[in-house]
Short mmCIF file of C-alpha atoms in Angstrom, two decimals:
data_model
loop_
_atom_site.label_atom_id
_atom_site.label_comp_id
_atom_site.label_asym_id
_atom_site.label_seq_id
_atom_site.Cartn_x
_atom_site.Cartn_y
_atom_site.Cartn_z
CA UNK E 1 17.19 10.75 -0.83
CA UNK E 2 17.83 14.34 -2.95
CA UNK E 3 14.69 13.69 -4.39
CA UNK E 4 12.53 13.77 -1.74
CA UNK E 5 14.34 16.73 0.03
CA UNK E 6 13.75 18.91 -3.47
CA UNK E 7 10.34 17.75 -4.07
CA UNK E 8 8.39 21.11 -4.20
CA UNK E 9 4.95 20.98 -2.63
CA UNK E 10 2.12 20.69 -5.15
CA UNK E 11 -1.59 21.44 -4.20
CA UNK E 12 -3.45 20.48 -7.37
CA UNK E 13 -4.87 17.29 -6.07
CA UNK E 14 -3.09 14.34 -7.66
CA UNK E 15 -6.15 11.69 -6.76
CA UNK E 16 -8.53 13.92 -8.20
CA UNK E 17 -9.08 11.40 -11.24
CA UNK E 18 -8.79 8.40 -8.87
CA UNK E 19 -12.22 6.79 -8.75
CA UNK E 20 -11.58 4.38 -5.55
CA UNK E 21 -9.20 4.34 -2.66
CA UNK E 22 -8.96 1.35 -0.53
CA UNK E 23 -6.31 0.56 2.43
CA UNK E 24 -4.53 -2.59 3.06
CA UNK E 25 -4.01 -3.17 6.76
CA UNK E 26 -2.32 -5.29 9.04
CA UNK E 27 -1.85 -5.31 12.61
CA UNK E 28 1.07 -7.72 12.61
CA UNK E 29 3.74 -7.93 10.33
CA UNK E 30 4.82 -11.02 8.25
CA UNK E 31 1.02 -11.37 7.50
CA UNK E 32 1.34 -11.09 3.55
CA UNK E 33 -0.05 -7.61 3.48
CA UNK E 34 1.98 -6.62 0.74
CA UNK E 35 1.41 -9.66 -1.16
CA UNK E 36 -2.35 -9.49 -0.84
CA UNK E 37 -2.10 -5.84 -2.19
CA UNK E 38 -0.14 -7.21 -5.13
CA UNK E 39 -2.44 -10.00 -5.39
CA UNK E 40 -5.70 -7.46 -5.21
CA UNK E 41 -3.94 -5.06 -8.19
CA UNK E 42 -3.55 -8.11 -10.71
CA UNK E 43 -6.76 -9.21 -10.20
CA UNK E 44 -8.21 -5.86 -10.71
CA UNK E 45 -6.24 -4.95 -13.38
CA UNK E 46 -7.08 -8.35 -14.88
CA UNK E 47 -10.75 -7.27 -14.95
CA UNK E 48 -10.28 -4.79 -16.97
CA UNK E 49 -9.49 -1.85 -14.20
CA UNK E 50 -6.37 0.84 -13.69
CA UNK E 51 -5.27 0.32 -10.96
CA UNK E 52 -2.43 1.89 -8.82
CA UNK E 53 -0.48 1.15 -5.43
CA UNK E 54 1.02 3.60 -3.22
CA UNK E 55 3.30 1.88 -0.92
CA UNK E 56 3.62 3.99 2.21
CA UNK E 57 5.20 1.24 4.35
CA UNK E 58 8.53 3.55 4.59
CA UNK E 59 10.73 1.26 6.65
CA UNK E 60 10.09 -1.82 4.59
CA UNK E 61 8.73 -1.13 1.36
CA UNK E 62 8.24 -4.37 -0.70
CA UNK E 63 5.90 -3.66 -3.35
CA UNK E 64 8.83 -2.58 -6.17
CA UNK E 65 10.20 -6.28 -5.64
CA UNK E 66 6.72 -7.83 -5.43
CA UNK E 67 6.15 -6.33 -9.14
CA UNK E 68 9.64 -7.40 -9.91
CA UNK E 69 10.54 -3.39 -10.91
CA UNK E 70 13.93 -3.06 -10.63
CA UNK E 71 15.91 0.39 -10.13
CA UNK E 72 14.02 3.14 -11.95
CA UNK E 73 14.23 6.58 -11.56
CA UNK E 74 11.03 8.96 -10.75
CA UNK E 75 10.56 11.86 -12.73
CA UNK E 76 8.70 14.68 -12.26
CA UNK E 77 6.52 16.98 -14.52
CA UNK E 78 4.17 20.46 -13.92
CA UNK E 79 1.78 17.99 -11.66
CA UNK E 80 4.25 16.27 -9.67
CA UNK E 81 5.95 13.16 -9.15
CA UNK E 82 5.18 10.52 -12.46
CA UNK E 83 4.42 6.84 -11.19
CA UNK E 84 6.45 3.75 -12.26
CA UNK E 85 4.19 1.55 -14.47
CA UNK E 86 4.55 -2.07 -14.47
CA UNK E 87 3.47 -2.21 -18.25
CA UNK E 88 3.10 -0.41 -21.68
CA UNK E 89 -0.71 0.36 -21.43
CA UNK E 90 0.25 1.85 -18.24
CA UNK E 91 -2.81 -0.07 -16.09
CA UNK E 92 -0.62 -0.64 -13.42
CA UNK E 93 1.09 2.62 -11.64
CA UNK E 94 3.19 2.39 -8.40
CA UNK E 95 4.94 4.48 -5.86
CA UNK E 96 6.96 3.56 -3.37
CA UNK E 97 10.08 5.20 -1.19
CA UNK E 98 11.94 2.20 -2.64
CA UNK E 99 12.23 4.00 -5.94
CA UNK E 100 13.90 7.04 -4.45
CA UNK E 101 16.48 5.19 -2.32
CA UNK E 102 19.79 5.88 -4.04
CA UNK E 103 20.99 2.17 -2.08
CA UNK E 104 17.89 -0.68 -1.79
CA UNK E 105 19.51 -1.54 1.01
CA UNK E 106 19.51 1.66 2.89
CA UNK E 107 18.13 2.10 5.82
CA UNK E 108 15.11 4.40 6.29
CA UNK E 109 15.76 6.11 10.17
CA UNK E 110 13.09 9.08 10.46
CA UNK E 111 11.17 10.32 13.40
CA UNK E 112 7.73 10.79 12.94
CA UNK E 113 7.53 14.15 11.41
CA UNK E 114 9.38 13.43 8.51
CA UNK E 115 7.69 10.13 7.85
CA UNK E 116 4.02 12.11 7.89
CA UNK E 117 5.74 14.51 5.37
CA UNK E 118 6.64 12.02 3.01
CA UNK E 119 3.29 10.42 2.91
CA UNK E 120 1.35 14.00 2.89
CA UNK E 121 3.58 14.58 -0.70
CA UNK E 122 2.87 11.07 -1.94
CA UNK E 123 -0.59 11.54 -1.33
CA UNK E 124 -1.01 15.01 -3.23
CA UNK E 125 2.01 15.37 -5.43
CA UNK E 126 1.67 11.91 -7.60
CA UNK E 127 0.28 12.36 -11.07
CA UNK E 128 -1.91 9.33 -11.09
CA UNK E 129 -3.96 10.57 -13.90
CA UNK E 130 -7.06 8.50 -14.19
CA UNK E 131 -7.73 5.48 -11.79
CA UNK E 132 -10.32 3.00 -11.10
CA UNK E 133 -9.03 1.72 -8.22
CA UNK E 134 -5.86 3.29 -5.57
CA UNK E 135 -4.70 0.78 -3.40
CA UNK E 136 -2.40 1.66 -0.25
CA UNK E 137 -0.24 -0.75 1.12
CA UNK E 138 0.01 0.31 5.26
CA UNK E 139 3.12 -0.56 7.69
CA UNK E 140 1.70 -3.23 10.05
CA UNK E 141 -0.15 -0.97 13.29
CA UNK E 142 -1.99 1.75 13.89
CA UNK E 143 0.79 4.66 14.07
CA UNK E 144 1.80 7.79 12.77
CA UNK E 145 2.01 6.14 9.03
CA UNK E 146 -1.77 5.35 8.90
CA UNK E 147 -2.86 8.65 11.19
CA UNK E 148 -0.80 10.50 8.50
CA UNK E 149 -2.41 9.22 5.35
CA UNK E 150 -5.84 9.26 6.80
CA UNK E 151 -5.72 12.76 7.40
CA UNK E 152 -4.37 13.53 3.90
CA UNK E 153 -6.87 11.65 2.59
CA UNK E 154 -9.47 13.66 4.23
CA UNK E 155 -10.50 16.09 1.23
CA UNK E 156 -10.78 12.75 -0.78
CA UNK E 157 -12.99 10.08 -0.84
CA UNK E 158 -11.68 6.79 0.96
CA UNK E 159 -13.87 3.95 0.25
CA UNK E 160 -12.60 1.51 3.16
CA UNK E 161 -9.86 -0.71 4.49
CA UNK E 162 -8.90 -4.44 3.96
CA UNK E 163 -7.54 -5.93 6.81
CA UNK E 164 -5.13 -8.88 6.69
CA UNK E 165 -4.25 -11.82 9.24
CA UNK E 166 -3.19 -15.22 9.51
CA UNK E 167 -4.86 -17.91 11.65
CA UNK E 168 -2.24 -17.47 14.61
CA UNK E 169 -3.85 -16.24 17.80
CA UNK E 170 -1.16 -13.69 17.86
CA UNK E 171 -2.33 -12.38 14.28
CA UNK E 172 -5.79 -13.13 15.37
CA UNK E 173 -5.42 -10.47 18.39
CA UNK E 174 -3.48 -7.85 16.99
CA UNK E 175 -6.06 -7.52 13.70
CA UNK E 176 -8.64 -7.30 16.44
CA UNK E 177 -7.25 -4.18 17.48
CA UNK E 178 -6.64 -2.93 13.88
CA UNK E 179 -10.66 -3.13 13.33
CA UNK E 180 -10.93 -0.90 16.82
CA UNK E 181 -8.69 1.36 15.24
CA UNK E 182 -11.09 1.81 12.13
CA UNK E 183 -14.01 2.20 14.19
CA UNK E 184 -12.41 5.37 16.35
CA UNK E 185 -10.95 6.57 12.73
CA UNK E 186 -14.15 5.93 10.86
CA UNK E 187 -12.55 4.00 8.54
CA UNK E 188 -15.19 1.12 6.99
CA UNK E 189 -14.00 -2.21 6.90
CA UNK E 190 -14.56 -3.92 3.52
CA UNK E 191 -13.32 -7.31 4.37
CA UNK E 192 -10.52 -9.41 6.37
CA UNK E 193 -8.99 -11.51 4.90
CA UNK E 194 -6.99 -14.81 6.45
CA UNK E 195 -3.90 -15.48 4.58
CA UNK E 196 -1.52 -18.64 5.03
CA UNK E 197 -4.58 -20.72 6.26
CA UNK E 198 -4.52 -23.81 3.91
CA UNK E 199 -5.42 -25.09 0.38
CA UNK E 200 -7.88 -26.99 -1.36
CA UNK E 201 -6.42 -28.57 -4.34
CA UNK E 202 -8.86 -27.49 -7.52
CA UNK E 203 -8.30 -31.01 -9.06
CA UNK E 204 -8.91 -33.49 -6.10
CA UNK E 205 -10.65 -31.15 -4.00
CA UNK E 206 -8.74 -32.27 -1.32
CA UNK E 207 -7.51 -29.76 1.66
CA UNK E 208 -3.88 -29.49 2.20
CA UNK E 209 -2.51 -27.77 5.21
CA UNK E 210 0.53 -26.20 3.44
CA UNK E 211 1.50 -23.67 6.70
CA UNK E 212 1.71 -24.45 10.13
CA UNK E 213 -1.32 -24.57 12.26
CA UNK E 214 0.78 -22.69 15.09
CA UNK E 215 -1.69 -21.55 17.70
CA UNK E 216 -4.79 -20.83 15.07
CA UNK E 217 -8.19 -20.04 16.03
CA UNK E 218 -10.83 -22.04 14.52
#
């Protein structure tokens, strides 16, 4: 963790050239939020955009694995941390605590203030450069990490949030609480994605239920 401890605060505003910022939220874990974040990023890049992903799920960073980025050292420049790029064209940039851990299996056992401080550094100290869209992958719930990122984004324009759920009653109940969180904090809801809900074959147009129906709601 020496990279985190030695990082000095930079007030130049690493997001000054980021045009759009979108949060990806879920009320419940395991609904595929990081997968949706990755798919959105790849789709946006395929459409010709320069995209970044900021992974603030500090206790369960999944983005490096989702994009098959192995052990990578994070370097510093005059304006802060240099994000990790997945391609030579630098069209998809990543930042995650997963890149800062000496052991990928190391547990991040931190109290709220330390999490808040790192998220503040992630928002202000990453030299994103020019991006069309920055997606912020968050942990499930409505806790310290979410409040910290919203507080640090006050000086930037947040376009809104995409909420992710699955059809099961437990998940849809949790996403309702996430909707309440967005309303209370003034975050615009751009859309709700129901993940793992079914599949329509592009060849025969028949619908297959490849996931368990569980306690889903119609």
